Amino acid sequence: MRLRPLLGKPLAAYHAGIFILVAVTGIIISQLTEAYIILASILVVEYIILLVIMLHVNEKYIRPIWKSSRLVDELLEGNYRARIHHESGGSIGELNNKLNVLARNLSEFRMQEQMQEEQLSTVIDNTQSGLVLIDGKGYIHLVNRKFLSMFGGTPQDYRSYLYYDVLENETIHQTVQYTFLYEKNITDSFTQTIDFEKKYIDIIGAPIFDERNMLKGAVLLLYDITHLKKLEVMRKDFVANVSHELKTPITSITGFTETLLNGAMDDKETLNNFLMIIYDESSRLSNLIEDLLTLSRLEKDEFKLTRTTINFNRLINEVLPIIQQRAEQKGISLTTDVTKDITMHADGKRIKQILINLLTNAISYTPENGDVNLSITDEEENVHITVTDNGIGIDQEAIPRIFERFYRVDKARSRDTGGTGLGLAIVKHIVEVHDGKISVDSKLGEGSVFHVLLPKYDKTSP
Ligand SMILES: Nc1ncnc2c1ncn2[C@@H]1O[C@H](COP(=O)(O)OP(=O)(O)OP(=O)(O)O)[C@@H](O)[C@H]1O
Ligand SMILES: [Mg+2]
């Protein structure tokens, strides 16, 4: 019940009383003879005293009560900032003080409640899984930001609608139904095309119970597990590729050995040829295993570079004899432009591997009598390694893929040169563990340029 109108009535009644009293006194005085003037004056004085008393009563008791009533109204309407500003003593002053304390407490409670609401909605909105809250009748009460980014729309498109009217996915419907039916957590998964990309989504439906253990609704959690699926596919591909790469030389070795054992070894020339093939295939096998071990070592979390101060001139002198021989076999001219005395803090063994892999590729994918150049220059913060060839070049579409494990632009051709498609994957890993960058410029039929930028100083060391 509202208090203000009730308390307003006595105040009005007082004023009305005073008015009537003044009017009656005036009329009486006008009717009286001079003998009664003194009596009338006394009445007027009485009236003034009465008026002063009433004003005092009004100021001290009626107004504070009226203000308290107004404060209670404000509080009932939810305005917890309202306060009483009236100096009064006694029990009314005490009442007003208590009302002010009550208002202050309510205001603090409200603030805490708002903060908790904000924290909760921040958590819900920033969680990396989609979230939907459904009540016991199937109406959606809440959808979070991640859910909207998965399924589109705005909160208004879902809130207060029945879940099966606004969510089309059959798996979601089933998860909600089973969650309500069995009153326990239900998990399932489905695929959904989001922004033209196929996404794999795991869904969990969890029932919500009230304090009497009665089902109140359900919460749905949706996880985007596409990246995990991709990793799984990559792992399966890797195992398939490794198995395939191992199987090919082993089949070849077994086949040629069998033929030799079945009598072919009696022919000296065949024996020689087959042994050469077996030798090549076993070296290929050993190279492949060596490369796989290198990659797995580089990929290990605990992998540590053995950094020392390396001098590139010295490094090149160690690498060139290995490469020069291959270049000469193909009549390729191999030139080097290395700025004198470039040094850097790096893992010498790994940097050598970069040079060997890039130069081997340049020679392998350049026809006979071509040109290959290695240049190493000092560029303020980086050492810039460039390997240039005028060989077969790489198709623009293939460039982003050449650093993938086992990727070869032309499988047959690469096989002829003994390649397994791991060389550039290793180079990329080594460059990355040195915090460097690798890039390629290439034109089909004209040649390729590989750029490696290595920071001279280890940013991770103090
Ligand atoms: N300089 C180059 N010119 C043309 N194509 C290249 C060059 N370097 C690399 N490629 C292409 O990139 C692919 C991947 O190279 P990568 O060095 O990783 O493997 P590979 O040479 O085939 O085998 P290996 O593991 O023995 O090095 C090659 O198969 C080749 O198609
Ligand atoms: Mg290679």
Tab-separated table of C-alpha atoms and ligand atoms in Angstrom:
chain	number	residue	atom	x	y	z
A	1	MET	CA	0.000	0.000	0.000
A	2	ARG	CA	1.275	3.509	-0.800
A	3	LEU	CA	1.936	5.525	2.373
A	4	ARG	CA	2.229	9.011	0.937
A	5	PRO	CA	-1.471	9.707	0.154
A	6	LEU	CA	-2.462	8.570	3.668
A	7	LEU	CA	0.049	10.804	5.372
A	8	GLY	CA	-0.827	13.701	3.069
A	9	LYS	CA	-4.417	13.769	4.403
A	10	PRO	CA	-3.761	14.908	8.043
A	11	LEU	CA	-1.608	17.776	6.741
A	12	ALA	CA	-4.394	18.984	4.486
A	13	ALA	CA	-6.887	18.610	7.353
A	14	TYR	CA	-4.752	20.827	9.596
A	15	HIS	CA	-4.627	23.579	7.013
A	16	ALA	CA	-8.336	23.320	6.400
A	17	GLY	CA	-8.942	23.575	10.177
A	18	ILE	CA	-6.794	26.705	10.447
A	19	PHE	CA	-8.582	28.274	7.508
A	20	ILE	CA	-12.016	27.604	8.998
A	21	LEU	CA	-10.858	28.958	12.359
A	22	VAL	CA	-9.609	32.234	10.781
A	23	ALA	CA	-12.840	32.671	8.795
A	24	VAL	CA	-15.101	32.037	11.777
A	25	THR	CA	-13.020	34.389	13.982
A	26	GLY	CA	-13.236	37.159	11.315
A	27	ILE	CA	-17.000	36.841	11.003
A	28	ILE	CA	-17.473	36.889	14.768
A	29	ILE	CA	-15.218	40.003	15.184
A	30	SER	CA	-17.142	41.919	12.492
A	31	GLN	CA	-20.427	41.272	14.407
A	32	LEU	CA	-19.132	42.366	17.819
A	33	THR	CA	-19.342	45.717	19.598
A	34	GLU	CA	-16.270	47.472	20.960
A	35	ALA	CA	-16.711	45.742	24.326
A	36	TYR	CA	-15.822	42.514	22.763
A	37	ILE	CA	-12.784	43.747	20.817
A	38	ILE	CA	-10.453	42.757	23.649
A	39	LEU	CA	-11.927	39.287	23.676
A	40	ALA	CA	-11.516	39.117	19.924
A	41	SER	CA	-7.877	40.230	20.218
A	42	ILE	CA	-7.244	37.445	22.701
A	43	LEU	CA	-8.793	35.005	20.273
A	44	VAL	CA	-6.536	36.275	17.468
A	45	VAL	CA	-3.465	35.908	19.706
A	46	GLU	CA	-4.647	32.402	20.614
A	47	TYR	CA	-5.055	31.643	16.976
A	48	ILE	CA	-1.515	32.856	16.196
A	49	ILE	CA	-0.082	30.718	19.022
A	50	LEU	CA	-2.057	27.753	17.743
A	51	LEU	CA	-0.715	28.383	14.250
A	52	VAL	CA	2.892	28.517	15.501
A	53	ILE	CA	2.384	25.264	17.431
A	54	MET	CA	0.901	23.598	14.375
A	55	LEU	CA	3.762	24.776	12.164
A	56	HIS	CA	6.195	23.368	14.708
A	57	VAL	CA	4.329	20.019	14.803
A	58	ASN	CA	4.312	19.970	11.029
A	59	GLU	CA	8.066	20.671	10.723
A	60	LYS	CA	9.096	18.290	13.492
A	61	TYR	CA	6.778	15.322	13.021
A	62	ILE	CA	4.632	15.466	9.935
A	63	ARG	CA	7.233	16.481	7.328
A	64	PRO	CA	9.865	13.907	8.417
A	65	ILE	CA	7.232	11.159	8.344
A	66	TRP	CA	6.089	12.304	4.959
A	67	LYS	CA	9.727	12.280	3.742
A	68	SER	CA	10.221	8.750	5.147
A	69	SER	CA	7.140	7.666	3.277
A	70	ARG	CA	8.546	9.177	0.072
A	71	LEU	CA	11.849	7.384	0.599
A	72	VAL	CA	10.063	4.045	1.078
A	73	ASP	CA	8.170	4.676	-2.183
A	74	GLU	CA	11.434	5.412	-4.018
A	75	LEU	CA	13.004	2.229	-2.623
A	76	LEU	CA	9.966	0.213	-3.681
A	77	GLU	CA	10.382	1.619	-7.178
A	78	GLY	CA	14.037	0.444	-7.221
A	79	ASN	CA	15.765	3.800	-6.729
A	80	TYR	CA	18.301	2.747	-4.091
A	81	ARG	CA	20.166	6.066	-4.302
A	82	ALA	CA	17.313	7.974	-2.617
A	83	ARG	CA	18.045	9.317	0.926
A	84	ILE	CA	16.278	11.481	3.536
A	85	HIS	CA	17.926	14.873	4.122
A	86	HIS	CA	16.086	16.187	7.169
A	87	GLU	CA	17.504	17.141	10.528
A	88	SER	CA	15.225	15.702	13.194
A	89	GLY	CA	15.806	14.213	16.582
A	90	GLY	CA	13.992	11.661	18.701
A	91	SER	CA	12.445	8.496	17.422
A	92	ILE	CA	11.568	10.051	14.060
A	93	GLY	CA	15.192	11.087	13.492
A	94	GLU	CA	16.210	7.550	14.429
A	95	LEU	CA	13.664	6.115	12.002
A	96	ASN	CA	15.018	8.328	9.216
A	97	ASN	CA	18.601	7.345	9.972
A	98	LYS	CA	17.647	3.668	9.853
A	99	LEU	CA	15.831	4.186	6.599
A	100	ASN	CA	18.968	5.849	5.171
A	101	VAL	CA	21.091	2.893	6.324
A	102	LEU	CA	18.586	0.499	4.763
A	103	ALA	CA	18.714	2.439	1.476
A	104	ARG	CA	22.534	2.415	1.538
A	105	ASN	CA	22.603	-1.359	2.155
A	106	LEU	CA	20.104	-1.999	-0.606
A	107	SER	CA	22.208	0.138	-2.922
A	108	GLU	CA	25.346	-1.888	-2.071
A	109	PHE	CA	23.510	-5.191	-2.559
A	110	ARG	CA	22.282	-4.007	-5.930
A	111	MET	CA	25.803	-2.964	-6.941
A	112	GLN	CA	27.223	-6.338	-5.906
A	113	GLU	CA	24.441	-8.105	-7.751
A	114	GLN	CA	25.136	-6.033	-10.866
A	115	MET	CA	28.854	-6.802	-10.624
A	116	GLN	CA	28.169	-10.515	-10.299
A	117	GLU	CA	25.766	-10.395	-13.237
A	118	GLU	CA	28.390	-8.574	-15.331
A	119	GLN	CA	31.136	-11.029	-14.325
A	120	LEU	CA	28.922	-13.982	-15.150
A	121	SER	CA	27.884	-12.585	-18.520
A	122	THR	CA	31.539	-11.715	-19.303
A	123	VAL	CA	32.550	-15.293	-18.524
A	124	ILE	CA	29.660	-16.733	-20.520
A	125	ASP	CA	30.303	-14.431	-23.468
A	126	ASN	CA	34.041	-14.996	-23.560
A	127	THR	CA	34.011	-18.728	-23.136
A	128	GLN	CA	35.389	-20.477	-26.182
A	129	SER	CA	32.425	-22.829	-26.444
A	130	GLY	CA	28.931	-22.015	-27.635
A	131	LEU	CA	26.370	-21.974	-24.815
A	132	VAL	CA	22.558	-22.200	-24.887
A	133	LEU	CA	20.306	-22.164	-21.832
A	134	ILE	CA	16.915	-23.835	-22.292
A	135	ASP	CA	14.143	-23.881	-19.670
A	136	GLY	CA	11.985	-26.890	-18.740
A	137	LYS	CA	9.401	-25.966	-21.376
A	138	GLY	CA	11.958	-25.795	-24.181
A	139	TYR	CA	12.254	-22.006	-24.402
A	140	ILE	CA	15.709	-20.535	-24.980
A	141	HIS	CA	16.754	-18.083	-22.273
A	142	LEU	CA	20.320	-17.326	-23.212
A	143	VAL	CA	22.789	-17.779	-26.082
A	144	ASN	CA	26.378	-16.573	-25.805
A	145	ARG	CA	28.631	-14.750	-28.285
A	146	LYS	CA	30.513	-17.875	-29.398
A	147	PHE	CA	27.226	-19.603	-30.178
A	148	LEU	CA	26.179	-16.630	-32.341
A	149	SER	CA	29.526	-16.712	-34.173
A	150	MET	CA	28.904	-20.401	-34.919
A	151	PHE	CA	25.254	-20.254	-35.943
A	152	GLY	CA	24.751	-16.587	-36.870
A	153	GLY	CA	21.953	-14.211	-35.835
A	154	THR	CA	21.485	-12.015	-32.774
A	155	PRO	CA	20.362	-12.951	-29.217
A	156	GLN	CA	16.871	-11.676	-30.089
A	157	ASP	CA	16.609	-14.294	-32.851
A	158	TYR	CA	16.794	-17.064	-30.232
A	159	ARG	CA	15.741	-15.701	-26.850
A	160	SER	CA	12.177	-16.627	-25.771
A	161	TYR	CA	11.717	-18.980	-28.724
A	162	LEU	CA	11.237	-22.734	-28.554
A	163	TYR	CA	14.591	-24.395	-29.315
A	164	TYR	CA	13.182	-26.546	-32.133
A	165	ASP	CA	11.683	-23.485	-33.845
A	166	VAL	CA	14.966	-21.590	-34.122
A	167	LEU	CA	17.637	-24.326	-34.193
A	168	GLU	CA	17.489	-26.449	-37.301
A	169	ASN	CA	20.109	-29.047	-36.489
A	170	GLU	CA	18.696	-32.531	-35.851
A	171	THR	CA	21.593	-33.551	-33.549
A	172	ILE	CA	20.920	-30.511	-31.336
A	173	HIS	CA	17.201	-31.441	-31.110
A	174	GLN	CA	18.081	-35.009	-30.197
A	175	THR	CA	20.632	-33.925	-27.585
A	176	VAL	CA	18.045	-31.672	-25.883
A	177	GLN	CA	15.381	-34.402	-25.971
A	178	TYR	CA	17.717	-37.060	-24.540
A	179	THR	CA	18.976	-34.648	-21.864
A	180	PHE	CA	15.381	-34.039	-20.742
A	181	LEU	CA	14.430	-37.697	-21.088
A	182	TYR	CA	17.359	-39.333	-19.283
A	183	GLU	CA	18.173	-36.337	-17.019
A	184	LYS	CA	21.923	-36.863	-17.458
A	185	ASN	CA	24.732	-35.468	-19.609
A	186	ILE	CA	24.394	-36.377	-23.292
A	187	THR	CA	27.260	-35.988	-25.794
A	188	ASP	CA	27.158	-36.090	-29.567
A	189	SER	CA	28.883	-34.457	-32.552
A	190	PHE	CA	27.949	-33.117	-35.953
A	191	THR	CA	29.343	-31.122	-38.861
A	192	GLN	CA	28.165	-27.688	-39.834
A	193	THR	CA	29.155	-25.421	-42.711
A	194	ILE	CA	30.140	-22.033	-41.284
A	195	ASP	CA	31.432	-19.324	-43.658
A	196	PHE	CA	31.765	-21.923	-46.444
A	197	GLU	CA	34.014	-24.024	-44.196
A	198	LYS	CA	33.144	-27.431	-42.829
A	199	LYS	CA	33.334	-27.345	-39.026
A	200	TYR	CA	33.323	-30.295	-36.647
A	201	ILE	CA	31.299	-29.590	-33.518
A	202	ASP	CA	31.016	-31.570	-30.280
A	203	ILE	CA	27.824	-30.999	-28.302
A	204	ILE	CA	27.126	-31.709	-24.626
A	205	GLY	CA	23.646	-31.404	-23.123
A	206	ALA	CA	23.597	-31.104	-19.316
A	207	PRO	CA	20.381	-31.087	-17.235
A	208	ILE	CA	19.798	-28.354	-14.635
A	209	PHE	CA	17.990	-29.242	-11.390
A	210	ASP	CA	16.369	-27.014	-8.777
A	211	GLU	CA	16.911	-27.307	-5.021
A	212	ARG	CA	14.218	-30.020	-4.845
A	213	ASN	CA	16.076	-31.981	-7.510
A	214	MET	CA	13.377	-31.322	-10.100
A	215	LEU	CA	14.481	-30.788	-13.723
A	216	LYS	CA	14.484	-27.051	-14.450
A	217	GLY	CA	16.043	-26.990	-17.892
A	218	ALA	CA	19.194	-27.827	-19.775
A	219	VAL	CA	22.396	-26.163	-20.816
A	220	LEU	CA	23.951	-26.966	-24.183
A	221	LEU	CA	27.700	-26.585	-24.737
A	222	LEU	CA	29.055	-26.623	-28.274
A	223	TYR	CA	32.791	-27.039	-28.931
A	224	ASP	CA	34.430	-26.343	-32.277
A	225	ILE	CA	36.860	-29.263	-32.645
A	226	THR	CA	37.799	-28.605	-36.294
A	227	HIS	CA	41.476	-27.942	-35.468
A	228	LEU	CA	41.666	-31.244	-33.549
A	229	LYS	CA	40.125	-33.083	-36.509
A	230	LYS	CA	42.657	-31.414	-38.819
A	231	LEU	CA	45.504	-32.560	-36.562
A	232	GLU	CA	44.069	-36.061	-36.574
A	233	VAL	CA	43.893	-36.027	-40.389
A	234	MET	CA	47.469	-34.683	-40.550
A	235	ARG	CA	48.677	-37.406	-38.213
A	236	LYS	CA	46.933	-40.095	-40.274
A	237	ASP	CA	48.358	-38.627	-43.504
A	238	PHE	CA	51.811	-38.546	-41.966
A	239	VAL	CA	51.658	-42.181	-40.891
A	240	ALA	CA	50.325	-43.156	-44.353
A	241	ASN	CA	53.084	-41.143	-46.083
A	242	VAL	CA	55.867	-42.560	-43.919
A	243	SER	CA	54.582	-46.090	-44.428
A	244	HIS	CA	54.385	-45.535	-48.159
A	245	GLU	CA	57.859	-43.999	-48.377
A	246	LEU	CA	59.329	-46.861	-46.350
A	247	LYS	CA	57.455	-49.519	-48.251
A	248	THR	CA	58.686	-48.457	-51.693
A	249	PRO	CA	62.446	-48.986	-51.157
A	250	ILE	CA	61.847	-52.062	-49.006
A	251	THR	CA	59.675	-53.654	-51.735
A	252	SER	CA	62.360	-52.802	-54.264
A	253	ILE	CA	65.183	-54.255	-52.123
A	254	THR	CA	63.176	-57.432	-51.397
A	255	GLY	CA	62.225	-57.831	-55.070
A	256	PHE	CA	65.775	-57.456	-56.417
A	257	THR	CA	67.248	-59.679	-53.688
A	258	GLU	CA	64.696	-62.400	-54.490
A	259	THR	CA	65.478	-62.207	-58.201
A	260	LEU	CA	69.192	-62.491	-57.448
A	261	LEU	CA	68.622	-65.447	-55.132
A	262	ASN	CA	66.460	-67.132	-57.760
A	263	GLY	CA	69.494	-67.351	-60.069
A	264	ALA	CA	70.039	-63.868	-61.497
A	265	MET	CA	73.207	-63.480	-59.449
A	266	ASP	CA	74.948	-65.948	-61.701
A	267	ASP	CA	75.055	-63.253	-64.332
A	268	LYS	CA	77.814	-60.852	-63.270
A	269	GLU	CA	76.390	-57.807	-64.996
A	270	THR	CA	72.860	-58.320	-63.616
A	271	LEU	CA	74.339	-58.936	-60.181
A	272	ASN	CA	76.237	-55.676	-60.406
A	273	ASN	CA	73.214	-53.697	-61.614
A	274	PHE	CA	70.879	-55.137	-59.012
A	275	LEU	CA	73.369	-54.604	-56.185
A	276	MET	CA	73.670	-50.956	-57.280
A	277	ILE	CA	69.889	-50.594	-57.115
A	278	ILE	CA	69.785	-52.291	-53.707
A	279	TYR	CA	72.550	-49.966	-52.518
A	280	ASP	CA	70.667	-46.869	-53.786
A	281	GLU	CA	67.415	-47.977	-52.218
A	282	SER	CA	69.041	-48.686	-48.865
A	283	SER	CA	70.722	-45.255	-48.867
A	284	ARG	CA	67.343	-43.750	-49.670
A	285	LEU	CA	65.863	-45.658	-46.745
A	286	SER	CA	68.608	-44.515	-44.435
A	287	ASN	CA	68.252	-40.865	-45.626
A	288	LEU	CA	64.515	-41.001	-45.076
A	289	ILE	CA	64.917	-42.345	-41.542
A	290	GLU	CA	67.617	-39.763	-40.827
A	291	ASP	CA	65.315	-36.942	-42.068
A	292	LEU	CA	62.384	-38.211	-40.029
A	293	LEU	CA	64.536	-38.343	-36.914
A	294	THR	CA	65.813	-34.799	-37.572
A	295	LEU	CA	62.234	-33.529	-37.955
A	296	SER	CA	61.002	-35.258	-34.830
A	297	ARG	CA	63.961	-33.883	-32.833
A	298	LEU	CA	63.248	-30.344	-34.109
A	299	GLU	CA	59.565	-30.661	-33.254
A	300	LYS	CA	60.127	-31.820	-29.690
A	301	ASP	CA	59.094	-29.220	-27.098
A	302	GLU	CA	62.306	-29.644	-25.179
A	303	PHE	CA	64.430	-29.148	-28.324
A	304	LYS	CA	67.319	-26.760	-27.623
A	305	LEU	CA	69.652	-25.174	-30.150
A	306	THR	CA	73.358	-25.450	-29.473
A	307	ARG	CA	74.270	-21.850	-30.218
A	308	THR	CA	77.871	-20.811	-30.717
A	309	THR	CA	79.453	-17.959	-32.635
A	310	ILE	CA	79.603	-19.245	-36.178
A	311	ASN	CA	81.663	-17.825	-39.021
A	312	PHE	CA	79.935	-18.221	-42.380
A	313	ASN	CA	83.167	-18.359	-44.393
A	314	ARG	CA	84.262	-21.332	-42.359
A	315	LEU	CA	80.841	-22.941	-42.603
A	316	ILE	CA	80.811	-22.618	-46.402
A	317	ASN	CA	84.225	-24.270	-46.641
A	318	GLU	CA	82.756	-27.285	-44.890
A	319	VAL	CA	79.597	-27.393	-47.030
A	320	LEU	CA	80.999	-26.698	-50.505
A	321	PRO	CA	82.992	-29.949	-50.989
A	322	ILE	CA	79.797	-31.977	-50.462
A	323	ILE	CA	77.772	-29.848	-52.881
A	324	GLN	CA	80.485	-29.124	-55.452
A	325	GLN	CA	80.707	-32.784	-56.349
A	326	ARG	CA	76.989	-32.967	-57.198
A	327	ALA	CA	77.152	-29.736	-59.190
A	328	GLU	CA	80.112	-30.995	-61.223
A	329	GLN	CA	78.286	-34.235	-62.034
A	330	LYS	CA	75.597	-32.147	-63.756
A	331	GLY	CA	77.969	-29.571	-65.201
A	332	ILE	CA	76.320	-26.883	-63.060
A	333	SER	CA	78.345	-23.809	-62.232
A	334	LEU	CA	78.173	-23.176	-58.494
A	335	THR	CA	79.210	-19.680	-57.404
A	336	THR	CA	79.265	-18.021	-53.990
A	337	ASP	CA	79.147	-14.364	-52.836
A	338	VAL	CA	79.796	-14.328	-49.150
A	339	THR	CA	80.611	-11.106	-47.327
A	340	LYS	CA	83.839	-11.598	-45.447
A	341	ASP	CA	83.754	-12.562	-41.797
A	342	ILE	CA	80.019	-12.623	-41.184
A	343	THR	CA	79.395	-14.153	-37.819
A	344	MET	CA	76.278	-14.875	-35.833
A	345	HIS	CA	75.154	-16.659	-32.708
A	346	ALA	CA	73.449	-19.805	-34.006
A	347	ASP	CA	73.464	-23.597	-34.142
A	348	GLY	CA	76.227	-24.261	-36.711
A	349	LYS	CA	75.208	-27.850	-37.432
A	350	ARG	CA	71.623	-26.790	-38.206
A	351	ILE	CA	72.645	-23.788	-40.324
A	352	LYS	CA	74.854	-26.127	-42.358
A	353	GLN	CA	71.791	-28.315	-42.875
A	354	ILE	CA	69.873	-25.288	-44.266
A	355	LEU	CA	72.654	-24.575	-46.775
A	356	ILE	CA	73.000	-28.225	-47.816
A	357	ASN	CA	69.250	-28.746	-48.305
A	358	LEU	CA	68.732	-25.506	-50.274
A	359	LEU	CA	71.814	-26.017	-52.463
A	360	THR	CA	70.970	-29.696	-53.073
A	361	ASN	CA	67.499	-28.668	-54.226
A	362	ALA	CA	68.891	-25.923	-56.464
A	363	ILE	CA	71.194	-28.463	-58.143
A	364	SER	CA	68.559	-31.234	-58.283
A	365	TYR	CA	65.909	-29.018	-59.885
A	366	THR	CA	68.222	-27.286	-62.374
A	367	PRO	CA	68.937	-28.947	-65.708
A	368	GLU	CA	72.518	-29.744	-66.742
A	369	ASN	CA	74.862	-26.811	-67.329
A	370	GLY	CA	72.681	-24.462	-65.285
A	371	ASP	CA	73.791	-21.880	-62.718
A	372	VAL	CA	73.424	-21.951	-58.964
A	373	ASN	CA	74.510	-19.136	-56.689
A	374	LEU	CA	74.806	-18.876	-52.933
A	375	SER	CA	75.004	-15.413	-51.429
A	376	ILE	CA	75.315	-14.530	-47.742
A	377	THR	CA	75.128	-10.886	-46.722
A	378	ASP	CA	75.174	-8.974	-43.486
A	379	GLU	CA	72.029	-6.856	-43.037
A	380	GLU	CA	72.166	-4.940	-39.747
A	381	GLU	CA	70.069	-7.244	-37.551
A	382	ASN	CA	69.928	-10.251	-39.884
A	383	VAL	CA	72.096	-12.528	-41.937
A	384	HIS	CA	70.502	-12.889	-45.364
A	385	ILE	CA	71.089	-16.203	-47.148
A	386	THR	CA	70.023	-16.370	-50.807
A	387	VAL	CA	70.131	-19.481	-53.003
A	388	THR	CA	69.414	-18.730	-56.652
A	389	ASP	CA	69.075	-21.171	-59.553
A	390	ASN	CA	67.970	-20.952	-63.163
A	391	GLY	CA	66.271	-24.343	-63.053
A	392	ILE	CA	62.754	-25.634	-63.616
A	393	GLY	CA	61.086	-23.171	-61.204
A	394	ILE	CA	57.974	-23.772	-59.089
A	395	ASP	CA	54.354	-23.225	-60.023
A	396	GLN	CA	52.807	-20.327	-58.010
A	397	GLU	CA	50.085	-22.614	-56.666
A	398	ALA	CA	52.649	-25.105	-55.358
A	399	ILE	CA	54.828	-22.524	-53.563
A	400	PRO	CA	52.809	-22.433	-50.302
A	401	ARG	CA	52.927	-26.237	-50.125
A	402	ILE	CA	56.611	-27.015	-50.746
A	403	PHE	CA	57.422	-26.682	-47.033
A	404	GLU	CA	54.899	-29.379	-46.089
A	405	ARG	CA	56.311	-32.755	-45.158
A	406	PHE	CA	56.422	-35.184	-48.119
A	407	TYR	CA	55.146	-32.590	-50.584
A	408	ARG	CA	56.840	-32.822	-53.981
A	409	VAL	CA	55.704	-30.831	-57.004
A	410	ASP	CA	56.576	-33.664	-59.349
A	411	LYS	CA	56.736	-36.913	-57.402
A	412	ALA	CA	58.309	-38.974	-60.193
A	413	ARG	CA	61.017	-36.399	-60.892
A	414	SER	CA	61.849	-35.881	-57.235
A	415	ARG	CA	62.069	-39.636	-56.707
A	416	ASP	CA	64.620	-39.883	-59.496
A	417	THR	CA	66.815	-37.510	-57.539
A	418	GLY	CA	66.229	-39.558	-54.390
A	419	GLY	CA	63.967	-36.947	-52.807
A	420	THR	CA	61.366	-37.735	-50.166
A	421	GLY	CA	59.936	-34.234	-49.739
A	422	LEU	CA	61.318	-33.645	-46.248
A	423	GLY	CA	64.261	-31.342	-47.062
A	424	LEU	CA	62.370	-28.028	-47.055
A	425	ALA	CA	60.229	-29.045	-44.058
A	426	ILE	CA	63.485	-29.466	-42.120
A	427	VAL	CA	64.825	-26.119	-43.432
A	428	LYS	CA	61.641	-24.326	-42.365
A	429	HIS	CA	61.793	-25.849	-38.880
A	430	ILE	CA	65.428	-24.857	-38.401
A	431	VAL	CA	64.717	-21.307	-39.610
A	432	GLU	CA	61.764	-21.029	-37.245
A	433	VAL	CA	63.635	-22.279	-34.174
A	434	HIS	CA	66.181	-19.529	-34.944
A	435	ASP	CA	63.264	-16.996	-35.095
A	436	GLY	CA	64.047	-16.421	-38.750
A	437	LYS	CA	61.965	-16.196	-41.942
A	438	ILE	CA	62.029	-18.097	-45.219
A	439	SER	CA	60.459	-17.067	-48.539
A	440	VAL	CA	60.579	-18.085	-52.193
A	441	ASP	CA	60.436	-16.210	-55.507
A	442	SER	CA	60.042	-18.537	-58.415
A	443	LYS	CA	58.922	-18.581	-62.007
A	444	LEU	CA	58.119	-21.783	-63.834
A	445	GLY	CA	60.817	-22.556	-66.382
A	446	GLU	CA	63.041	-19.662	-65.299
A	447	GLY	CA	64.326	-20.580	-61.861
A	448	SER	CA	63.905	-20.013	-58.155
A	449	VAL	CA	65.311	-17.802	-55.399
A	450	PHE	CA	65.114	-18.947	-51.768
A	451	HIS	CA	65.606	-16.211	-49.120
A	452	VAL	CA	66.419	-16.996	-45.505
A	453	LEU	CA	66.634	-14.210	-42.922
A	454	LEU	CA	68.269	-15.163	-39.628
A	455	PRO	CA	68.359	-12.704	-36.712
A	456	LYS	CA	71.964	-12.318	-35.595
A	457	TYR	CA	71.144	-12.153	-31.907
A	458	ASP	CA	69.151	-14.649	-29.926
A	459	LYS	CA	66.150	-12.662	-28.658
A	460	THR	CA	65.321	-15.293	-26.044
A	461	SER	CA	68.698	-15.131	-24.264
A	462	PRO	CA	69.196	-12.361	-21.686
B	1	LIG	N1	65.091	-24.980	-56.255
B	1	LIG	C1	63.980	-25.602	-56.595
B	1	LIG	N2	63.510	-25.540	-57.855
B	1	LIG	C2	62.371	-26.161	-58.197
B	1	LIG	N3	61.594	-26.871	-57.359
B	1	LIG	C3	62.018	-26.987	-56.086
B	1	LIG	C4	63.234	-26.359	-55.638
B	1	LIG	N4	63.365	-26.654	-54.340
B	1	LIG	C5	62.313	-27.430	-54.004
B	1	LIG	N5	61.516	-27.640	-55.048
B	1	LIG	C6	60.243	-28.402	-55.043
B	1	LIG	O1	59.800	-28.530	-53.712
B	1	LIG	C7	59.635	-29.898	-53.377
B	1	LIG	C8	59.972	-30.111	-51.925
B	1	LIG	O2	61.377	-29.936	-51.730
B	1	LIG	P1	62.091	-30.737	-50.577
B	1	LIG	O3	63.514	-30.346	-50.548
B	1	LIG	O4	61.282	-30.578	-49.347
B	1	LIG	O5	61.908	-32.240	-51.007
B	1	LIG	P2	62.722	-33.088	-52.056
B	1	LIG	O6	63.816	-32.311	-52.613
B	1	LIG	O7	61.687	-33.620	-53.010
B	1	LIG	O8	63.220	-34.281	-51.178
B	1	LIG	P3	64.361	-34.250	-50.035
B	1	LIG	O9	63.649	-34.650	-48.807
B	1	LIG	O10	65.366	-35.251	-50.454
B	1	LIG	O11	64.911	-32.879	-50.004
B	1	LIG	C9	60.530	-30.652	-54.341
B	1	LIG	O12	60.061	-31.966	-54.536
B	1	LIG	C10	60.425	-29.811	-55.579
B	1	LIG	O13	59.274	-30.177	-56.285
B	2	MG	MG	65.218	-31.420	-51.274
